[in-house]
Amino acid sequence: MSKATKAMVDVMARNLMNYAMLAKNHKDELNDFEKKHFAGVGTRGGTEVTPK
């Protein structure tokens, strides 16, 4: 794995962990967070990020 790819994966993993913590603590703030940080990111291809 190239360094660039590894860095990207690390950043994504960190974002997902932050997202999970937000989902637990601030359900009402999720929409704002989603618009800012997941704009244009499709969740169909991998794990579903949005709690239903």
Short mmCIF file of N, CA and C in Angstrom, two decimals:
data_model
loop_
_atom_site.label_atom_id
_atom_site.label_comp_id
_atom_site.label_asym_id
_atom_site.label_seq_id
_atom_site.Cartn_x
_atom_site.Cartn_y
_atom_site.Cartn_z
N MET A 1 0.84 -1.19 0.00
CA MET A 1 0.00 0.00 0.00
C MET A 1 0.88 1.25 0.00
N SER A 2 0.58 2.16 -0.90
CA SER A 2 1.39 3.37 -0.95
C SER A 2 1.15 4.24 0.28
N LYS A 3 2.09 5.14 0.53
CA LYS A 3 1.96 6.01 1.71
C LYS A 3 0.71 6.88 1.62
N ALA A 4 0.43 7.37 0.40
CA ALA A 4 -0.73 8.24 0.21
C ALA A 4 -2.02 7.49 0.53
N THR A 5 -2.11 6.26 0.04
CA THR A 5 -3.31 5.46 0.29
C THR A 5 -3.47 5.17 1.77
N LYS A 6 -2.36 4.82 2.41
CA LYS A 6 -2.42 4.52 3.85
C LYS A 6 -2.87 5.75 4.63
N ALA A 7 -2.35 6.92 4.27
CA ALA A 7 -2.72 8.16 4.96
C ALA A 7 -4.22 8.42 4.79
N MET A 8 -4.72 8.18 3.58
CA MET A 8 -6.13 8.41 3.31
C MET A 8 -7.00 7.47 4.15
N VAL A 9 -6.60 6.20 4.22
CA VAL A 9 -7.35 5.22 5.00
C VAL A 9 -7.32 5.59 6.49
N ASP A 10 -6.17 6.03 6.97
CA ASP A 10 -6.07 6.45 8.38
C ASP A 10 -7.03 7.60 8.68
N VAL A 11 -7.06 8.58 7.78
CA VAL A 11 -7.94 9.74 7.98
C VAL A 11 -9.41 9.30 7.96
N MET A 12 -9.75 8.42 7.02
CA MET A 12 -11.13 7.95 6.94
C MET A 12 -11.53 7.19 8.20
N ALA A 13 -10.63 6.35 8.70
CA ALA A 13 -10.93 5.58 9.91
C ALA A 13 -11.14 6.52 11.10
N ARG A 14 -10.32 7.56 11.18
CA ARG A 14 -10.45 8.52 12.27
C ARG A 14 -11.80 9.24 12.16
N ASN A 15 -12.17 9.64 10.94
CA ASN A 15 -13.45 10.31 10.73
C ASN A 15 -14.61 9.42 11.14
N LEU A 16 -14.52 8.13 10.78
CA LEU A 16 -15.60 7.21 11.12
C LEU A 16 -15.72 7.02 12.63
N MET A 17 -14.59 6.99 13.31
CA MET A 17 -14.62 6.84 14.77
C MET A 17 -15.24 8.08 15.41
N ASN A 18 -14.87 9.27 14.91
CA ASN A 18 -15.47 10.50 15.42
C ASN A 18 -16.97 10.49 15.15
N TYR A 19 -17.33 10.02 13.96
CA TYR A 19 -18.74 9.97 13.56
C TYR A 19 -19.53 9.06 14.49
N ALA A 20 -18.94 7.90 14.81
CA ALA A 20 -19.63 6.95 15.70
C ALA A 20 -19.86 7.57 17.08
N MET A 21 -18.86 8.30 17.57
CA MET A 21 -19.01 8.95 18.87
C MET A 21 -20.10 10.02 18.81
N LEU A 22 -20.12 10.78 17.73
CA LEU A 22 -21.17 11.79 17.56
C LEU A 22 -22.54 11.14 17.50
N ALA A 23 -22.61 10.02 16.79
CA ALA A 23 -23.89 9.34 16.63
C ALA A 23 -24.44 8.92 17.98
N LYS A 24 -23.54 8.49 18.87
CA LYS A 24 -23.98 8.07 20.19
C LYS A 24 -24.44 9.27 21.03
N ASN A 25 -23.68 10.37 20.94
CA ASN A 25 -23.90 11.46 21.89
C ASN A 25 -24.80 12.58 21.40
N HIS A 26 -24.84 12.79 20.08
CA HIS A 26 -25.54 13.98 19.57
C HIS A 26 -26.37 13.63 18.34
N LYS A 27 -27.40 12.85 18.53
CA LYS A 27 -28.20 12.43 17.38
C LYS A 27 -28.77 13.61 16.61
N ASP A 28 -29.09 14.68 17.30
CA ASP A 28 -29.70 15.84 16.63
C ASP A 28 -28.69 16.64 15.80
N GLU A 29 -27.40 16.43 16.05
CA GLU A 29 -26.39 17.18 15.31
C GLU A 29 -25.88 16.42 14.09
N LEU A 30 -26.38 15.22 13.89
CA LEU A 30 -25.83 14.38 12.83
C LEU A 30 -26.00 14.98 11.44
N ASN A 31 -27.14 15.60 11.20
CA ASN A 31 -27.38 16.12 9.86
C ASN A 31 -26.35 17.16 9.45
N ASP A 32 -26.06 18.10 10.36
CA ASP A 32 -25.05 19.12 10.09
C ASP A 32 -23.69 18.48 9.85
N PHE A 33 -23.33 17.54 10.73
CA PHE A 33 -22.04 16.89 10.62
C PHE A 33 -21.93 16.17 9.29
N GLU A 34 -23.02 15.49 8.91
CA GLU A 34 -23.03 14.73 7.66
C GLU A 34 -22.84 15.64 6.47
N LYS A 35 -23.55 16.75 6.46
CA LYS A 35 -23.45 17.66 5.32
C LYS A 35 -22.03 18.19 5.18
N LYS A 36 -21.39 18.47 6.31
CA LYS A 36 -20.04 19.03 6.25
C LYS A 36 -19.00 17.99 5.86
N HIS A 37 -19.03 16.83 6.50
CA HIS A 37 -17.92 15.90 6.38
C HIS A 37 -18.15 14.75 5.43
N PHE A 38 -19.43 14.49 5.08
CA PHE A 38 -19.68 13.36 4.20
C PHE A 38 -20.34 13.80 2.90
N ALA A 39 -20.17 15.09 2.56
CA ALA A 39 -20.76 15.59 1.33
C ALA A 39 -20.15 14.84 0.15
N GLY A 40 -20.99 14.25 -0.67
CA GLY A 40 -20.51 13.57 -1.87
C GLY A 40 -19.90 12.21 -1.61
N VAL A 41 -19.92 11.74 -0.38
CA VAL A 41 -19.37 10.42 -0.10
C VAL A 41 -20.50 9.39 -0.15
N GLY A 42 -20.39 8.43 -1.05
CA GLY A 42 -21.42 7.40 -1.15
C GLY A 42 -21.19 6.33 -0.10
N THR A 43 -22.28 5.89 0.54
CA THR A 43 -22.12 4.87 1.58
C THR A 43 -22.57 3.51 1.08
N ARG A 44 -23.08 3.44 -0.15
CA ARG A 44 -23.61 2.18 -0.67
C ARG A 44 -22.50 1.15 -0.92
N GLY A 45 -21.33 1.64 -1.34
CA GLY A 45 -20.28 0.72 -1.76
C GLY A 45 -19.63 -0.05 -0.63
N GLY A 46 -19.64 0.52 0.57
CA GLY A 46 -18.98 -0.15 1.67
C GLY A 46 -19.89 -0.29 2.85
N THR A 47 -19.41 0.14 4.02
CA THR A 47 -20.25 0.05 5.22
C THR A 47 -21.20 1.22 5.22
N GLU A 48 -22.37 0.98 5.74
CA GLU A 48 -23.36 2.05 5.86
C GLU A 48 -22.96 2.92 7.04
N VAL A 49 -22.83 4.23 6.82
CA VAL A 49 -22.36 5.11 7.87
C VAL A 49 -23.51 5.76 8.62
N THR A 50 -24.63 5.95 7.92
CA THR A 50 -25.73 6.70 8.51
C THR A 50 -26.59 5.82 9.39
N PRO A 51 -26.68 6.13 10.68
CA PRO A 51 -27.58 5.34 11.53
C PRO A 51 -29.02 5.61 11.15
N LYS A 52 -29.81 4.56 11.01
CA LYS A 52 -31.22 4.72 10.62
C LYS A 52 -32.10 4.74 11.85
#
